[in-house]
PDB file of C-alpha atoms in Angstrom:
ATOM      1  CA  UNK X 127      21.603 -12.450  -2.309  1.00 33.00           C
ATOM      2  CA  UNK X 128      19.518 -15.583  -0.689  1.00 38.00           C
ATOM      3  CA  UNK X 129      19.054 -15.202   2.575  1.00 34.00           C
ATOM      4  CA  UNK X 130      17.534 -18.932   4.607  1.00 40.00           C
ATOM      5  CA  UNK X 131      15.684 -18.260   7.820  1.00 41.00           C
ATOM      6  CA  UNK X 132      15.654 -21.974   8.792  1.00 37.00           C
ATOM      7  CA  UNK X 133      18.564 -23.399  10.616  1.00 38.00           C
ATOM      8  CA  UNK X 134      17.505 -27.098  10.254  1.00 39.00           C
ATOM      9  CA  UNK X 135      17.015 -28.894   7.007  1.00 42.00           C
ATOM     10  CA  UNK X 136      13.335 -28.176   5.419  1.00 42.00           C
ATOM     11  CA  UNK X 137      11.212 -31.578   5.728  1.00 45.00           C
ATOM     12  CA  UNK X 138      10.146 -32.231   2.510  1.00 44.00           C
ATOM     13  CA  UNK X 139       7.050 -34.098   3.742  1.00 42.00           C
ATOM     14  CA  UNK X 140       5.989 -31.105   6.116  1.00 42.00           C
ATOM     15  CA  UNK X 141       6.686 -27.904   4.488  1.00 43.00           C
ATOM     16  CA  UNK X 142       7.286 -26.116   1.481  1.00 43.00           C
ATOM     17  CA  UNK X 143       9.900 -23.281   0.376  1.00 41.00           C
ATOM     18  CA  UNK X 144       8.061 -20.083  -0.357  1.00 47.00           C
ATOM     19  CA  UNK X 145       9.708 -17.449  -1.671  1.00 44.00           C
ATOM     20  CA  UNK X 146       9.033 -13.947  -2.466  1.00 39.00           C
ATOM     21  CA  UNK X 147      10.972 -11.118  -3.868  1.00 37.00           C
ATOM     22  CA  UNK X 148      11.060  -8.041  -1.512  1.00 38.00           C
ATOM     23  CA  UNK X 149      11.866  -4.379  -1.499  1.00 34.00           C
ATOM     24  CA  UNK X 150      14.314  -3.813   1.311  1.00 30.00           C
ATOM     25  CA  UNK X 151      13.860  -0.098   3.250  1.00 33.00           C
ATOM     26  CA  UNK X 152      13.386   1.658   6.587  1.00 31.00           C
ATOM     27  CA  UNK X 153      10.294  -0.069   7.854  1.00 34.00           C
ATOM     28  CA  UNK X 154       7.823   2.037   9.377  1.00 35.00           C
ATOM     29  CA  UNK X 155       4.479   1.883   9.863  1.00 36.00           C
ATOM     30  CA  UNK X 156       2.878   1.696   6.101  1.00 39.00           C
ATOM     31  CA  UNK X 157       4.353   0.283   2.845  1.00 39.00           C
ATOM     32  CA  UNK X 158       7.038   1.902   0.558  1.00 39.00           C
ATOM     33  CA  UNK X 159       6.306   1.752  -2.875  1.00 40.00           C
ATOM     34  CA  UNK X 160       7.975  -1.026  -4.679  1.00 40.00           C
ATOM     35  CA  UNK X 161      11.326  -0.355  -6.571  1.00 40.00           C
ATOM     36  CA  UNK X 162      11.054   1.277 -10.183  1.00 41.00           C
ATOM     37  CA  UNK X 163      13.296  -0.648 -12.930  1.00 42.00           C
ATOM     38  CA  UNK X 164      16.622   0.886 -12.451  1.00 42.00           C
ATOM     39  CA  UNK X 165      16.411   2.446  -8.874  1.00 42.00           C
ATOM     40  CA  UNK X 166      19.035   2.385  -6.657  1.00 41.00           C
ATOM     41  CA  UNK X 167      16.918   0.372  -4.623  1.00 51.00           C
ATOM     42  CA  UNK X 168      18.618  -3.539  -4.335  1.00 64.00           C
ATOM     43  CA  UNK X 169      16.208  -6.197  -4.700  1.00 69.00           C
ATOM     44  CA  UNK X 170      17.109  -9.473  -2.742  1.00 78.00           C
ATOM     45  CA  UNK X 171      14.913 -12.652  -2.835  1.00 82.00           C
ATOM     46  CA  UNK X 172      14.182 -14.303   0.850  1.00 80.00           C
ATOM     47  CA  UNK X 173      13.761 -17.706   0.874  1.00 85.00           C
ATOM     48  CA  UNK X 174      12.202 -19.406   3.791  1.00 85.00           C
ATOM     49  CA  UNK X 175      11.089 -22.993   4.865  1.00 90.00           C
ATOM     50  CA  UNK X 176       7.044 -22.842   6.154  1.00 87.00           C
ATOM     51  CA  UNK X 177       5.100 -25.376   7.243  1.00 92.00           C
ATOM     52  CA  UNK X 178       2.329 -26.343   3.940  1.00 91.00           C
ATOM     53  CA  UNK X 179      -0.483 -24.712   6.150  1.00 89.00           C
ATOM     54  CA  UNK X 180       1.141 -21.469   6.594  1.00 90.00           C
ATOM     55  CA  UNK X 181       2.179 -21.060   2.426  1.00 90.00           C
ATOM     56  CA  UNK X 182      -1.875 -21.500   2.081  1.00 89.00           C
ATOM     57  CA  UNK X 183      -2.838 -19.083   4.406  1.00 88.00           C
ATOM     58  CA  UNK X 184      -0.367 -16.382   2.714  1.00 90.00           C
ATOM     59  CA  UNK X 185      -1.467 -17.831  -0.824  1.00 90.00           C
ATOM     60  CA  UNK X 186      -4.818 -16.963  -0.207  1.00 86.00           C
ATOM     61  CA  UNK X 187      -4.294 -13.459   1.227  1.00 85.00           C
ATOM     62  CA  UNK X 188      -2.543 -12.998  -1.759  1.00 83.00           C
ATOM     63  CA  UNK X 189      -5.229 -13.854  -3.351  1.00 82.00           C
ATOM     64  CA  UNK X 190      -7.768 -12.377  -1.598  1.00 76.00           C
ATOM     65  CA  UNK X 191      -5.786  -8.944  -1.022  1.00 76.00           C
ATOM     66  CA  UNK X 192      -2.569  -8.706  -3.829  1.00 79.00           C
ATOM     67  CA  UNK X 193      -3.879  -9.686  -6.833  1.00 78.00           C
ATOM     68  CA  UNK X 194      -2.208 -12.909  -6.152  1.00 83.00           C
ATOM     69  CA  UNK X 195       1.461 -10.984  -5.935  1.00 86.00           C
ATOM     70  CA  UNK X 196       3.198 -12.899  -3.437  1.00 87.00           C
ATOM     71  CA  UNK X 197       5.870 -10.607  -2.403  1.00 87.00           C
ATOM     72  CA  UNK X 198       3.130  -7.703  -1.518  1.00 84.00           C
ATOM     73  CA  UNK X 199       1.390  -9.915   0.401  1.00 86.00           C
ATOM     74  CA  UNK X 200       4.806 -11.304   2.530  1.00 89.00           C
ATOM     75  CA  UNK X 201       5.943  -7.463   2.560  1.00 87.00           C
ATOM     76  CA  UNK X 202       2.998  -6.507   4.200  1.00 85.00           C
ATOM     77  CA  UNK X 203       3.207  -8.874   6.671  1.00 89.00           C
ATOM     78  CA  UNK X 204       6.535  -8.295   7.818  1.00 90.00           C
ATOM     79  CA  UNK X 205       6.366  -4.501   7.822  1.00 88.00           C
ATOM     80  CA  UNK X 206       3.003  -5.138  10.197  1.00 89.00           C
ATOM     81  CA  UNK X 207       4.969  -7.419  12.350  1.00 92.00           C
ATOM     82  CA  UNK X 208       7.705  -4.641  12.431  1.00 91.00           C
ATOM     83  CA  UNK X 209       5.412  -2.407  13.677  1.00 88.00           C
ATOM     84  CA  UNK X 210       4.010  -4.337  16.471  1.00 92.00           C
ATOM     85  CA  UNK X 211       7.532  -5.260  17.396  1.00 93.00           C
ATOM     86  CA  UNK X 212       8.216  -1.246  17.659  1.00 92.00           C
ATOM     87  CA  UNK X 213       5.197  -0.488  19.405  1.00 90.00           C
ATOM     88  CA  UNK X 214       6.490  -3.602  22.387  1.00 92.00           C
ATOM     89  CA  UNK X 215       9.509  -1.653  22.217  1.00 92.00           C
ATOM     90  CA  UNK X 216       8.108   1.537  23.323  1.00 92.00           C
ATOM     91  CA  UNK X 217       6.344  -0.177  25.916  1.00 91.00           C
ATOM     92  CA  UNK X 218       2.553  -0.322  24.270  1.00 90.00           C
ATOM     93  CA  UNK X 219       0.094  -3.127  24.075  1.00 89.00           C
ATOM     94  CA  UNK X 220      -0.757  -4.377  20.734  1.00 89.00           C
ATOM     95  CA  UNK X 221      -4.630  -5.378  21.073  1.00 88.00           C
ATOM     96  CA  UNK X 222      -7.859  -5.883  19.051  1.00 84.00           C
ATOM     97  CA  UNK X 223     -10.664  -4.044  20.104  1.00 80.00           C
ATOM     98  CA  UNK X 224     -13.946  -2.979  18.534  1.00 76.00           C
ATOM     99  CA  UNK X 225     -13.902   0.567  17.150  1.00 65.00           C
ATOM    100  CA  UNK X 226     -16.696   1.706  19.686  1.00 69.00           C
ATOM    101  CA  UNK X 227     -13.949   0.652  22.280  1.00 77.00           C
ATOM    102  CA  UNK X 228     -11.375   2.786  21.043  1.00 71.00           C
ATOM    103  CA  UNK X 229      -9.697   4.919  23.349  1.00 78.00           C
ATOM    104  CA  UNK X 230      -9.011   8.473  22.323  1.00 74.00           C
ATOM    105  CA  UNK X 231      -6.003   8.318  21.923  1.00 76.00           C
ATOM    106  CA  UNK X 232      -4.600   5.339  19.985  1.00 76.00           C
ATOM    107  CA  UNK X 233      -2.622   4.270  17.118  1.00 79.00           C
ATOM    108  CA  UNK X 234      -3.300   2.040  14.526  1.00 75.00           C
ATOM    109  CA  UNK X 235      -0.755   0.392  11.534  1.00 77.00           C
ATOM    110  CA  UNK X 236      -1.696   1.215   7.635  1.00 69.00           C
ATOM    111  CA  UNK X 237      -1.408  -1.707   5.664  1.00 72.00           C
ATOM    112  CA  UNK X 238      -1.042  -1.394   2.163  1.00 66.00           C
ATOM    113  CA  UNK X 239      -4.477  -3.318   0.025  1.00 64.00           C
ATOM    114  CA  UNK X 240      -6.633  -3.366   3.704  1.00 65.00           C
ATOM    115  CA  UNK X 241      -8.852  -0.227   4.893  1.00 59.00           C
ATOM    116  CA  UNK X 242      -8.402   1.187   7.786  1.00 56.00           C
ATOM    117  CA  UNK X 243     -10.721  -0.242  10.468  1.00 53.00           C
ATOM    118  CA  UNK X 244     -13.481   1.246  11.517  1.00 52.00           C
ATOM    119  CA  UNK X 245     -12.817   4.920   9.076  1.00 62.00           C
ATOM    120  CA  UNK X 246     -15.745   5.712   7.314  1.00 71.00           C
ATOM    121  CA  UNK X 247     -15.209   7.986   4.219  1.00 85.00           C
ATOM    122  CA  UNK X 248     -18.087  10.160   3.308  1.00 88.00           C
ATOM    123  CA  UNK X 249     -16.852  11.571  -0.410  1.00 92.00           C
ATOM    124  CA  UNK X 250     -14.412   8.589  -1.282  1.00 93.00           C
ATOM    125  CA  UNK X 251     -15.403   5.347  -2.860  1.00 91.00           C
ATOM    126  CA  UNK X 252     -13.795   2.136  -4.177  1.00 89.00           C
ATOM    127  CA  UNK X 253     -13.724   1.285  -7.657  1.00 88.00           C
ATOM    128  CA  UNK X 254     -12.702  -2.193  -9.848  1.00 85.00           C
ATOM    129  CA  UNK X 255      -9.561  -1.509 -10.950  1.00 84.00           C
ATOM    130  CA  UNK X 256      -6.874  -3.448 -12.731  1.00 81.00           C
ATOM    131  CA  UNK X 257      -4.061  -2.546 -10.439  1.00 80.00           C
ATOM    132  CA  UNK X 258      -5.392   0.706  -8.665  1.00 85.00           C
ATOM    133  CA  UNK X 259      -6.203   0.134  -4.856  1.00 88.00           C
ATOM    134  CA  UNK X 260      -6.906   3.800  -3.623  1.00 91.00           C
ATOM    135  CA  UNK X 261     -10.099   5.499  -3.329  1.00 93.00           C
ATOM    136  CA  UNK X 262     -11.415   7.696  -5.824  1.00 94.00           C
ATOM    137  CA  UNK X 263     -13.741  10.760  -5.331  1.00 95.00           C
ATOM    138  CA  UNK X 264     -17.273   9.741  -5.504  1.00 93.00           C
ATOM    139  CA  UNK X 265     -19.294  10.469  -8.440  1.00 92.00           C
ATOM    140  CA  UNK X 266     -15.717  11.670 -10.219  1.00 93.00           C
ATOM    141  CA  UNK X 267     -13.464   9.844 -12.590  1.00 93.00           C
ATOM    142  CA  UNK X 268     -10.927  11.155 -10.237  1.00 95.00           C
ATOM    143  CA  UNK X 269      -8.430   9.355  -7.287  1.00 94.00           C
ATOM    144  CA  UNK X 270      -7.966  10.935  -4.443  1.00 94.00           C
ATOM    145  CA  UNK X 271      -4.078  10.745  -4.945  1.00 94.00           C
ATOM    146  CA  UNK X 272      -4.577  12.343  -8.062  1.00 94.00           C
ATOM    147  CA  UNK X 273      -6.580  15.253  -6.552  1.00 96.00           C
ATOM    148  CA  UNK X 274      -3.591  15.824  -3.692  1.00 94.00           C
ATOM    149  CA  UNK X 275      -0.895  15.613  -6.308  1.00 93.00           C
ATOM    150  CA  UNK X 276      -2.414  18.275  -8.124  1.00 95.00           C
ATOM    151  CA  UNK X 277      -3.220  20.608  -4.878  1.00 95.00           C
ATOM    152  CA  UNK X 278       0.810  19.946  -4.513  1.00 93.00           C
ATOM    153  CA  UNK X 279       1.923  20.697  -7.853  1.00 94.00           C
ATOM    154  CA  UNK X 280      -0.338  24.037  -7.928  1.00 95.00           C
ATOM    155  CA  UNK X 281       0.303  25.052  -4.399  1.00 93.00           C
ATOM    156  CA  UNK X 282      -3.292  25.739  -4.106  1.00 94.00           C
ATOM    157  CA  UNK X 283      -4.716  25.827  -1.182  1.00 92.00           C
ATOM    158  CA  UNK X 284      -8.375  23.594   0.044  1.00 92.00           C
ATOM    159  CA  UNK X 285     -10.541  25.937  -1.082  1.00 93.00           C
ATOM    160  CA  UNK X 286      -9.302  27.030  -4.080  1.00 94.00           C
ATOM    161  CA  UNK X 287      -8.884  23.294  -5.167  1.00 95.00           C
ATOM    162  CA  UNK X 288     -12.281  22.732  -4.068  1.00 94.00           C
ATOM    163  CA  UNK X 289     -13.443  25.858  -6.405  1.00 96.00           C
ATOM    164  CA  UNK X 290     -11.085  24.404  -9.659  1.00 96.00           C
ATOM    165  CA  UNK X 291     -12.475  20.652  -9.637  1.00 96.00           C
ATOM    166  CA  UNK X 292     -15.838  22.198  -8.845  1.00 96.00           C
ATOM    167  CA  UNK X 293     -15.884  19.954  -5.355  1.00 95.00           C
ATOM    168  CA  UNK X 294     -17.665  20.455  -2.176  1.00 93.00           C
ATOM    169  CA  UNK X 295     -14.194  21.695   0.224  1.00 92.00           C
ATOM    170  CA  UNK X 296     -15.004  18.542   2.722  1.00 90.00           C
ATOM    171  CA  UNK X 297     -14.804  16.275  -0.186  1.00 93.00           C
ATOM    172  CA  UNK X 298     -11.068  17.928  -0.632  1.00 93.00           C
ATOM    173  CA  UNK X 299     -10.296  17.690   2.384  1.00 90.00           C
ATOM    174  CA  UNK X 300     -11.084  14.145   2.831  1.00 90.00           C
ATOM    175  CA  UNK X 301      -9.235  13.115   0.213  1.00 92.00           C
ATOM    176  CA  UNK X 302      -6.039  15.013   1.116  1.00 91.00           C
ATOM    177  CA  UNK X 303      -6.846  13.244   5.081  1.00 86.00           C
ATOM    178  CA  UNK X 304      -6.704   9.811   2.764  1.00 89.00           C
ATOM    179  CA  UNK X 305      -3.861  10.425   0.942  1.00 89.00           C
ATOM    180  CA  UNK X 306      -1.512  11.262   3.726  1.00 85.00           C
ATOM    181  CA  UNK X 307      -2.614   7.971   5.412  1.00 83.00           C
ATOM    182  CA  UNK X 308      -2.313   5.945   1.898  1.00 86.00           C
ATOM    183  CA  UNK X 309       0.848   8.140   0.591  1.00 84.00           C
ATOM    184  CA  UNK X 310       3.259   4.854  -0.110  1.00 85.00           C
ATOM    185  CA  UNK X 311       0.195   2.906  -1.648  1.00 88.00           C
ATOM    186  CA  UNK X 312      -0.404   6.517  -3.983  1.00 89.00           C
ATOM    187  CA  UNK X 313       3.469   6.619  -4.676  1.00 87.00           C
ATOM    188  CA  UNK X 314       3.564   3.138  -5.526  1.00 87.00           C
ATOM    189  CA  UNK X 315       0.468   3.566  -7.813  1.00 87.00           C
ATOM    190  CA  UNK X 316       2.162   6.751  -9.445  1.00 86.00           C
ATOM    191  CA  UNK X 317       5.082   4.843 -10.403  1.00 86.00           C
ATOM    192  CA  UNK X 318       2.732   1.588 -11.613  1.00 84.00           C
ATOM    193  CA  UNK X 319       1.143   4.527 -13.785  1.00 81.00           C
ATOM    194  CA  UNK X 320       4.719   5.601 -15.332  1.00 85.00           C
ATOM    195  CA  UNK X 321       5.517   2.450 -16.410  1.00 86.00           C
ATOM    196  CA  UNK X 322       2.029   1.427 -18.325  1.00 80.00           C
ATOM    197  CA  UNK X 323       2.233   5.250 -19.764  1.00 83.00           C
ATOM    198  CA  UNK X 324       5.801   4.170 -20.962  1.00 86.00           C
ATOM    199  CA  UNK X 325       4.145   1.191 -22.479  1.00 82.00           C
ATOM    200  CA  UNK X 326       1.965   2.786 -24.561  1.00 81.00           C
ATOM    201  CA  UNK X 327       4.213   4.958 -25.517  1.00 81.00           C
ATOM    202  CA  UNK X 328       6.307   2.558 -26.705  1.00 83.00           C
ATOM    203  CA  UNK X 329       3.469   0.527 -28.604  1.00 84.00           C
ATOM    204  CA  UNK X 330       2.524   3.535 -30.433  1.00 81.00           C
ATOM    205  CA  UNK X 331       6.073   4.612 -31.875  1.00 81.00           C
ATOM    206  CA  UNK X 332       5.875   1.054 -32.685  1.00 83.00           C
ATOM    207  CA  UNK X 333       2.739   1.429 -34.954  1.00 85.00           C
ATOM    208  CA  UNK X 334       3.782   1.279 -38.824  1.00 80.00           C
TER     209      UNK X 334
END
């Protein structure tokens, strides 16, 4: 389905058509993970007429942010305007303040391939990855998603995870803190991980 969010006729002199292929879903606060091949999930491309200016601005975040994927970068920009748009609705103000300003109570929007302002993680750590964008445990070949899924999966509880992987428990903790904040980033990871798994799979029942 193509959906046109200009009423007027695009001026071919003054803008551009970007478009980007998006995920539709609740919106919330952080990112869903992008539809697997052959969810249920409908895929719809959004075509929209922007000024040249603003298709270089979201080109370069894309850049800069989304391994040049345009539709992560658009997707994260609507879901943040979505956000502020819900927070006006309840009657908050949507400001930018420095983190020594912050009140104590306050709430704050998780975008999907940005950090959180102003949290500082002691035990986590970014790595170069191809396509992996969450933090891994410091000093361990080891993500923190990876460590949470695996506290899930065994039931265990902080300290006894803390006692299997041989961890100090605030380093567990931390990354269980992260991964509830990051859990659509993780889940789309996971599912990024399925598919290159798949691959190989593939490639090897391939091999003569």
């Amino acid at each position: 389905m193509r959906t046109c969010l200009s009423r007027s006729r695009p001026d071919p002199t003054s803008s551009r058509i970007l478009n980007a292929e998006l995920t539709w879903h609740q919106l919330g606060t952080r990112m869903a993970p992008m539809a697997e091949k052959g969810s249920s999930r409908s895929r719809h491309r959004l075509s929209a007429d922007v000024p040249e200016a603003t298709e270089a601005r979201v080109r370069e975040t894309a850049s800069v942010y989304y391994r040049g994927v345009l539709s992560d970068a658009v997707t994260a920009a609507l879901e943040t305007f979505q956000w502020v748009l819900e927070a006006r609705r309840r009657g908050k103000r949507v400001i930018a303040t420095d983190p020594g300003s912050l009140p104590d109570a306050y709430e704050e929007p998780v975008i999907t391939g940005l950090p959180v302002s102003g949290q500082d993680w002691t035990w986590l750590v970014r790595r170069d990855h191809p396509w992996r964008r969450q933090l891994w445990i410091k000093g361990r070949n080891l993500t923190a998603g990876d460590l949470a899924r695996t506290i899930e999966i065994e039931r265990w509880t902080s300290e006894r995870a803390a006692q299997e992987f041989d961890l100090p428990l605030e380093a567990v903790v931390e990354a269980r803190r992260y991964a509830e904040t990051a859990r659509e980033l993780i889940s789309a990871e996971e599912a990024e991980n399925r598919i290159v798994a798949q691959r190989y799979e593939r490639a090897v029942a391939a091999l003569p």
